[in-house]
mmCIF file of C-alpha atoms and ligand atoms in Angstrom:
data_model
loop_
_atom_site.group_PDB
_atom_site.id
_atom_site.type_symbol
_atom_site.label_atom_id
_atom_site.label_comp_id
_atom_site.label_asym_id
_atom_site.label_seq_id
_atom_site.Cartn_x
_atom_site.Cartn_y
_atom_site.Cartn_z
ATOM 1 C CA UNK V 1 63.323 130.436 44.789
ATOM 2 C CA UNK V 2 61.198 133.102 44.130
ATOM 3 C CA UNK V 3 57.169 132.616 43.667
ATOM 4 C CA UNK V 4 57.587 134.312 40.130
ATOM 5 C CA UNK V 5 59.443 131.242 39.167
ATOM 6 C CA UNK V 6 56.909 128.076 38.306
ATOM 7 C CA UNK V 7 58.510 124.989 37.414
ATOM 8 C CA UNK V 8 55.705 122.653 35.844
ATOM 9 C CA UNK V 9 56.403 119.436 37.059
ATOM 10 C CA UNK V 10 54.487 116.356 35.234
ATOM 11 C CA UNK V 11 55.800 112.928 34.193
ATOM 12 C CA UNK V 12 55.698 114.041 30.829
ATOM 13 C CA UNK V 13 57.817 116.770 30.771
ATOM 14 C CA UNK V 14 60.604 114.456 32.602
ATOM 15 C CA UNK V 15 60.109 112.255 29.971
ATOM 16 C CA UNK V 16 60.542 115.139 27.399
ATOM 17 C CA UNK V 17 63.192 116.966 28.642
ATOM 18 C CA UNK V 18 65.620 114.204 28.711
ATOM 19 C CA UNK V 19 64.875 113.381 25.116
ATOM 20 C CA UNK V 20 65.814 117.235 24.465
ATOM 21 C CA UNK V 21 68.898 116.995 26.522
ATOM 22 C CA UNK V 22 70.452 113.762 24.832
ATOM 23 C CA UNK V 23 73.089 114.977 22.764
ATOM 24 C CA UNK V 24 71.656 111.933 20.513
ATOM 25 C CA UNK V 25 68.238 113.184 19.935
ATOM 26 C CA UNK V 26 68.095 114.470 15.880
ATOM 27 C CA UNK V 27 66.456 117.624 15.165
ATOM 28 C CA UNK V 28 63.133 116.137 14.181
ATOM 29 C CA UNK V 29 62.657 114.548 17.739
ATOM 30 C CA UNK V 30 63.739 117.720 18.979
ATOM 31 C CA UNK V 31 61.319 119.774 17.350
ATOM 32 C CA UNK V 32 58.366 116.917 18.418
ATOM 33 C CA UNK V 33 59.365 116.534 22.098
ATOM 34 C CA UNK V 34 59.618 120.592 22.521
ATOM 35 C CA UNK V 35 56.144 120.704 20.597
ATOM 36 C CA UNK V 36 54.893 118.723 23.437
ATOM 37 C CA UNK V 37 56.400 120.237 26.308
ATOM 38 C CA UNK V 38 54.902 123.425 24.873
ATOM 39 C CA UNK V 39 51.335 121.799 24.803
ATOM 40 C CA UNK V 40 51.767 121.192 29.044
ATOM 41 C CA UNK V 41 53.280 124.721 29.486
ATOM 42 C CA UNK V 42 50.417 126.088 27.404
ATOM 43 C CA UNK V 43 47.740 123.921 29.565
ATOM 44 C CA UNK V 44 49.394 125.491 32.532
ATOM 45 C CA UNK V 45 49.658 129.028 32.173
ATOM 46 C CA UNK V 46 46.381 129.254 30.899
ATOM 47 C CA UNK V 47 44.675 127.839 34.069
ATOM 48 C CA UNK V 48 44.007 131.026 35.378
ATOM 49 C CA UNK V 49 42.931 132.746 32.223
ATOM 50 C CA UNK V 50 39.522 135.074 32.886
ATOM 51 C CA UNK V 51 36.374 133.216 31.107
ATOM 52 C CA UNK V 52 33.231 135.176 29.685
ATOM 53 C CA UNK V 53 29.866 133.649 30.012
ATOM 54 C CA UNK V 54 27.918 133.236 26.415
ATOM 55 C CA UNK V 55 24.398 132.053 25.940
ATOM 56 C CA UNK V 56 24.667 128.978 23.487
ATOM 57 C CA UNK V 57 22.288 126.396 21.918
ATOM 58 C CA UNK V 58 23.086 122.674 22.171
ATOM 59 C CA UNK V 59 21.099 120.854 19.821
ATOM 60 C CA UNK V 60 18.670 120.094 22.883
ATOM 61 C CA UNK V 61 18.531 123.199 24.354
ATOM 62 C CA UNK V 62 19.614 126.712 25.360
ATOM 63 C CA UNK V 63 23.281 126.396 27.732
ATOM 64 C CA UNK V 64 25.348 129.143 28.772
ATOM 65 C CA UNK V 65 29.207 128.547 27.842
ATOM 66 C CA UNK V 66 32.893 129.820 28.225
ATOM 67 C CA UNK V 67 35.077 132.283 26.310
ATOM 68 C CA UNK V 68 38.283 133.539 26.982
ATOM 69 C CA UNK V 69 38.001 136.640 27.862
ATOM 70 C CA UNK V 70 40.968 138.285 26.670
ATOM 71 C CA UNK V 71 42.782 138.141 23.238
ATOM 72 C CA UNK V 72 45.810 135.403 23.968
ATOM 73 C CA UNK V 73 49.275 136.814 21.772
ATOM 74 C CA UNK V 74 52.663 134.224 22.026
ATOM 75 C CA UNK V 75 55.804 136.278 21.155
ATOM 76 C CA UNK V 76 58.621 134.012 20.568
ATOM 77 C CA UNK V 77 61.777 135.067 20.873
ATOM 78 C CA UNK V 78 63.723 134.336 17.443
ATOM 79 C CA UNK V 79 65.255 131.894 16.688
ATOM 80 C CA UNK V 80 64.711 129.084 19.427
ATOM 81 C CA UNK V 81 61.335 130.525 20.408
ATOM 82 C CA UNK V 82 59.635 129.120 17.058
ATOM 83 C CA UNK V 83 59.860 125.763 18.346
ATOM 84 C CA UNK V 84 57.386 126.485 21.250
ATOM 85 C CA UNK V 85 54.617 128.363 19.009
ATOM 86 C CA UNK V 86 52.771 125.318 17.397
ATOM 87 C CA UNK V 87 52.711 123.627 20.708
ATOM 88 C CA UNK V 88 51.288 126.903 22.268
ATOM 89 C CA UNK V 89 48.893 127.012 18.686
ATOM 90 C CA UNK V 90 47.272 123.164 19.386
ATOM 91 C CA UNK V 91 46.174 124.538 23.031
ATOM 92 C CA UNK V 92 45.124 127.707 22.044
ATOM 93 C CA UNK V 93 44.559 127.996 18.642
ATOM 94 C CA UNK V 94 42.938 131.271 17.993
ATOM 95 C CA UNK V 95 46.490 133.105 19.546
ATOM 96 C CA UNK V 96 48.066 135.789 17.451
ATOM 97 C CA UNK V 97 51.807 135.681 17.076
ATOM 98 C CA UNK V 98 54.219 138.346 17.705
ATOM 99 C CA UNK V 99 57.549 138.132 16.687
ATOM 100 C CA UNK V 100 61.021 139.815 18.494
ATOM 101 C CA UNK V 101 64.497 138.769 16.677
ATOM 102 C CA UNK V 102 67.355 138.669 19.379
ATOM 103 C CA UNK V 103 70.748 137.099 19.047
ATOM 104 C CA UNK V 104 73.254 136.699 21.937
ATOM 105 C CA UNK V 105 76.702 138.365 21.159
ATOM 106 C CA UNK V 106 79.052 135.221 21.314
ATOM 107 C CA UNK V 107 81.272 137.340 23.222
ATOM 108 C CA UNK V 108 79.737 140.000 25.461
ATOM 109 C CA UNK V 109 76.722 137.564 25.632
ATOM 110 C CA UNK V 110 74.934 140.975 25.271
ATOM 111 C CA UNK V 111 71.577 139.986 22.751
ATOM 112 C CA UNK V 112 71.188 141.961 19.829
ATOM 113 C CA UNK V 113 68.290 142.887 18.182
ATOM 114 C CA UNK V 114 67.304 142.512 14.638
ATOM 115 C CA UNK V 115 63.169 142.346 14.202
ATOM 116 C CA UNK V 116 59.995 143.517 16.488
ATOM 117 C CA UNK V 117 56.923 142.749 14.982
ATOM 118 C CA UNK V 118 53.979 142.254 17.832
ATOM 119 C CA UNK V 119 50.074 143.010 17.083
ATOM 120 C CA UNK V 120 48.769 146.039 18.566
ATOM 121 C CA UNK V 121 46.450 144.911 21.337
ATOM 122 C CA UNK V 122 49.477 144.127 23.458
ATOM 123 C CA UNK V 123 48.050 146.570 26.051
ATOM 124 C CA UNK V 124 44.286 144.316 26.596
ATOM 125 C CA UNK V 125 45.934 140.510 25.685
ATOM 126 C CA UNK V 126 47.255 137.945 27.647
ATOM 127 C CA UNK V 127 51.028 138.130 26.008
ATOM 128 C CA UNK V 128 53.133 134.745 26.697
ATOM 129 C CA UNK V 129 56.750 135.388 25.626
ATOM 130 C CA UNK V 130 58.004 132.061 24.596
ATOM 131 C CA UNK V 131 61.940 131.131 24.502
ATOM 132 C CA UNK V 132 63.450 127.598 25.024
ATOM 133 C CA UNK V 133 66.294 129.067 27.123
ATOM 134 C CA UNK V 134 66.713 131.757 30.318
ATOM 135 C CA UNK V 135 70.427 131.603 30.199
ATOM 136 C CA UNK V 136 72.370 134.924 31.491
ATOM 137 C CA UNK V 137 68.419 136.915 31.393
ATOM 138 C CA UNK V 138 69.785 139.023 28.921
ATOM 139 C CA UNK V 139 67.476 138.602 25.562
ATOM 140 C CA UNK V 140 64.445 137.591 28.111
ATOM 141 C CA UNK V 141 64.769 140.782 29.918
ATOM 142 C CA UNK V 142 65.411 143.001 26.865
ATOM 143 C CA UNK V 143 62.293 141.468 25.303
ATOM 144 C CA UNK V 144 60.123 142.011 28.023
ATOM 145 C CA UNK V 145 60.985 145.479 28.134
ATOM 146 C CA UNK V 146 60.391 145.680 24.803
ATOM 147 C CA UNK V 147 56.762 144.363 25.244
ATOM 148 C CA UNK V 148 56.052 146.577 28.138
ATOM 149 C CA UNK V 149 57.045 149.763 26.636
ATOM 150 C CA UNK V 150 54.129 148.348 24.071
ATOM 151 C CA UNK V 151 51.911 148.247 26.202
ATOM 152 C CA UNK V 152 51.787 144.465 27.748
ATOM 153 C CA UNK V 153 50.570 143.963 30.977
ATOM 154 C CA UNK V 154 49.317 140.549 31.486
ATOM 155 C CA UNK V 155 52.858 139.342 30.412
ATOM 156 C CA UNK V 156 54.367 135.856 31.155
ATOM 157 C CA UNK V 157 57.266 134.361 30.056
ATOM 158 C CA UNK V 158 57.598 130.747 29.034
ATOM 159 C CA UNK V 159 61.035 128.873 28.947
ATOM 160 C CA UNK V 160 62.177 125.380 29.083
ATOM 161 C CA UNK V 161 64.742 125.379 30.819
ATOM 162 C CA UNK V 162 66.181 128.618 33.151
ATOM 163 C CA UNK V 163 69.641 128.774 35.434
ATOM 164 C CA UNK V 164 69.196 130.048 38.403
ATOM 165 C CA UNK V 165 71.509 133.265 37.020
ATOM 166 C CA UNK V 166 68.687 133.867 34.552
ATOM 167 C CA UNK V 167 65.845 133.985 36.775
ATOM 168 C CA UNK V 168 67.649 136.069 39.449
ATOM 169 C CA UNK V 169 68.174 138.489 36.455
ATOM 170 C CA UNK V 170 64.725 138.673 35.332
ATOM 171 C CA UNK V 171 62.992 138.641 38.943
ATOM 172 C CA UNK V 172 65.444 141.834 39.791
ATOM 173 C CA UNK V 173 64.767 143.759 36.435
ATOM 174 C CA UNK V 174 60.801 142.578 36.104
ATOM 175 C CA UNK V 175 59.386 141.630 39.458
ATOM 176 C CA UNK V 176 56.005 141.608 38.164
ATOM 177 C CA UNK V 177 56.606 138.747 35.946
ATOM 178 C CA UNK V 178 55.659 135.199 35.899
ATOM 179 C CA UNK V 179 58.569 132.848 34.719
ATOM 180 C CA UNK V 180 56.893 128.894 34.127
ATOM 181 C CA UNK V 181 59.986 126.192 33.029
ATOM 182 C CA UNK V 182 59.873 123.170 32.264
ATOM 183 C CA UNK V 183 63.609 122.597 34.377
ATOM 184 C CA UNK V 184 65.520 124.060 36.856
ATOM 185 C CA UNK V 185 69.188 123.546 35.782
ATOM 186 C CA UNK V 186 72.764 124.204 37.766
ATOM 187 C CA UNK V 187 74.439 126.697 36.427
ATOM 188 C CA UNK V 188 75.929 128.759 33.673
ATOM 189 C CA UNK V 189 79.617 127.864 32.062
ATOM 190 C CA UNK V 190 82.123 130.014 31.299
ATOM 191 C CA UNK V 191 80.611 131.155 27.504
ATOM 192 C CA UNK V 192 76.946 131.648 29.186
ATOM 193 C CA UNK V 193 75.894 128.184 28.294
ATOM 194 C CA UNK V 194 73.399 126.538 31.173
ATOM 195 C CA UNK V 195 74.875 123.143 32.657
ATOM 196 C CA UNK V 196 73.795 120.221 32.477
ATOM 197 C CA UNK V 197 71.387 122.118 29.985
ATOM 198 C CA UNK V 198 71.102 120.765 26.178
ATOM 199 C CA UNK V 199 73.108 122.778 24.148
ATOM 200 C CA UNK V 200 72.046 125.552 22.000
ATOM 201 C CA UNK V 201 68.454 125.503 21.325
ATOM 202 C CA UNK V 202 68.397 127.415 18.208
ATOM 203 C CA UNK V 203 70.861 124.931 16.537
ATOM 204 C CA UNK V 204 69.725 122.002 17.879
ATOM 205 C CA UNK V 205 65.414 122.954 16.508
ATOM 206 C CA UNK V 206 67.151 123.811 13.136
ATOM 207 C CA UNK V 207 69.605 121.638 12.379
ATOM 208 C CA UNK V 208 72.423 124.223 12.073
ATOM 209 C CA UNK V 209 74.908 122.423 14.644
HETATM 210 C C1 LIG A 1 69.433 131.715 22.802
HETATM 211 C C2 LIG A 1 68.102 131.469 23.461
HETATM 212 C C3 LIG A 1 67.826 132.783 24.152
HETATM 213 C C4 LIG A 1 69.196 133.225 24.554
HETATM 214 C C5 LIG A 1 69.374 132.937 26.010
HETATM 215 O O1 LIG A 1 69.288 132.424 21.630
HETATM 216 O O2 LIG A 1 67.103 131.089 22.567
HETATM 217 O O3 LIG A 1 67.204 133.747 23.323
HETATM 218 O O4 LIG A 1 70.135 132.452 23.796
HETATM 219 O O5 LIG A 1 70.576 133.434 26.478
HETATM 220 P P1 LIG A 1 70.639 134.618 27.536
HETATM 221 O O6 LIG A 1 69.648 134.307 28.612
HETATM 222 O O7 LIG A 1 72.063 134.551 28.024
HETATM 223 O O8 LIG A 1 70.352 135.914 26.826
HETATM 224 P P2 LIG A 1 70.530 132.802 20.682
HETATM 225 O O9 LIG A 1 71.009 134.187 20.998
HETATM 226 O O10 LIG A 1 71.541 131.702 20.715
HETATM 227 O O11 LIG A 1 69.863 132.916 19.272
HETATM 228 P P3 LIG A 1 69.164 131.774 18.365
HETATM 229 O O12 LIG A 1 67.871 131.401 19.050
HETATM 230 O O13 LIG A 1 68.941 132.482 17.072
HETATM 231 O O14 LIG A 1 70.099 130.602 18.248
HETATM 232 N N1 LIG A 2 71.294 129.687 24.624
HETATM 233 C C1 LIG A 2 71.115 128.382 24.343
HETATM 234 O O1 LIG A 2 70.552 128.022 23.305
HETATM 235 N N2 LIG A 2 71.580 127.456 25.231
HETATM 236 C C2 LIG A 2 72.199 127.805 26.377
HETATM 237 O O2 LIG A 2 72.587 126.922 27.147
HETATM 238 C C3 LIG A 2 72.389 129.172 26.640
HETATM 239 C C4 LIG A 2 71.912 130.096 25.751
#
């Protein structure tokens, strides 16, 4: 696999991810166990974010502290993406949200687009596009077009869980971009769904199975 692609390995997210795959799990759980695989994912990429030095005063004395450097904007990718934004929100609250509005063509599996709404200091943020699933590539690699031709530079994309299909499409259309998942699944089926996978993301956050 390429070194673009960063699965995120932890107990946790084991844990986590089978509760999202269970065809049992109700939307509620759903929602809570993505929340928290977003709160790891969010830990992770941010390892590396650049820090600014600021002179502070402890109640003792004069320290020097952290800041991020850069502004930190999640775009998720509507409508599965929302369920990954409050998780990304508890670990780094002062984020601005973006929003893009794809939906895969049931047929083509071609995503269409319906809404683009991103704050306008793409160009100096750290931008983390957040989507539960990297099926076919198709709405991931349309949206991260989207956000370059904006201006994004420091761009990573967040996902779940990504078929290898997916990833190959997104390493050979954006080479310069960072793909971090949560699970590494088989394959796609026959209608673009990944195997063993959980189903459809969207439907499964919102209840509209
Ligand atoms: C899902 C998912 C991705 C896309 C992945 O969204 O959230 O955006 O499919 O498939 P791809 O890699 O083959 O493009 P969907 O189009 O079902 O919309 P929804 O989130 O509104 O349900
Ligand atoms: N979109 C989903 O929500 N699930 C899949 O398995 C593929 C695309």
């Amino acid at each position: 696999m390429n070194k673009n692609f960063i699965l995120i390995e932890h107990p946790l997210i084991k844990r986590d991810v089978t509760i999202l795959r269970d065809v049992k799990t109700t939307s509620e759980t759903f929602r809570a166990a993505l929340q928290r695989v977003s709160n790891v994912l969010a830990v992770e990429i941010s390892k590396n974010f650049e820090l600014t030095s600021i002179d502070i005063n402890t109640p003792l004395e004069k320290t020097i502290g952290s800041k991020l450097t850069q502004d930190v904007i999640l775009v998720p990718v509507l409508r599965a993406g929302l369920g990954m934004v409050n998780g990304f929100l508890q670990i780094i609250p002062e984020a601005k949200v973006g929003h893009i509005g794809l939906q895969r063509d049931e047929e083509t599996l071609k995503p269409i687009e319906y809404y683009y709404k991103v704050p306008k200091n793409l160009e100096t943020s750290e931008v983390i596009m957040l989507d539960p699933m990297l099926a076919t590539g198709g709405s991931a690699s349309e949206a991260l077009k989207y956000l370059k031709k904006r201006g994004a530079t420091k761009l990573v994309f967040a996902c779940l869980v990504a078929s290898p299909e997916g990833i190959k499409k997104v390493e050979t259309e954006h080479p310069d971009i960072k793909i971090f998942a949560a699970a590494l699944d088989r394959e796609l089926n026959s209608k673009g769904y990944i195997l063993p996978g959980l189903g459809d993301a969207g439907d499964r956050t919102f209840g509209t199975l």
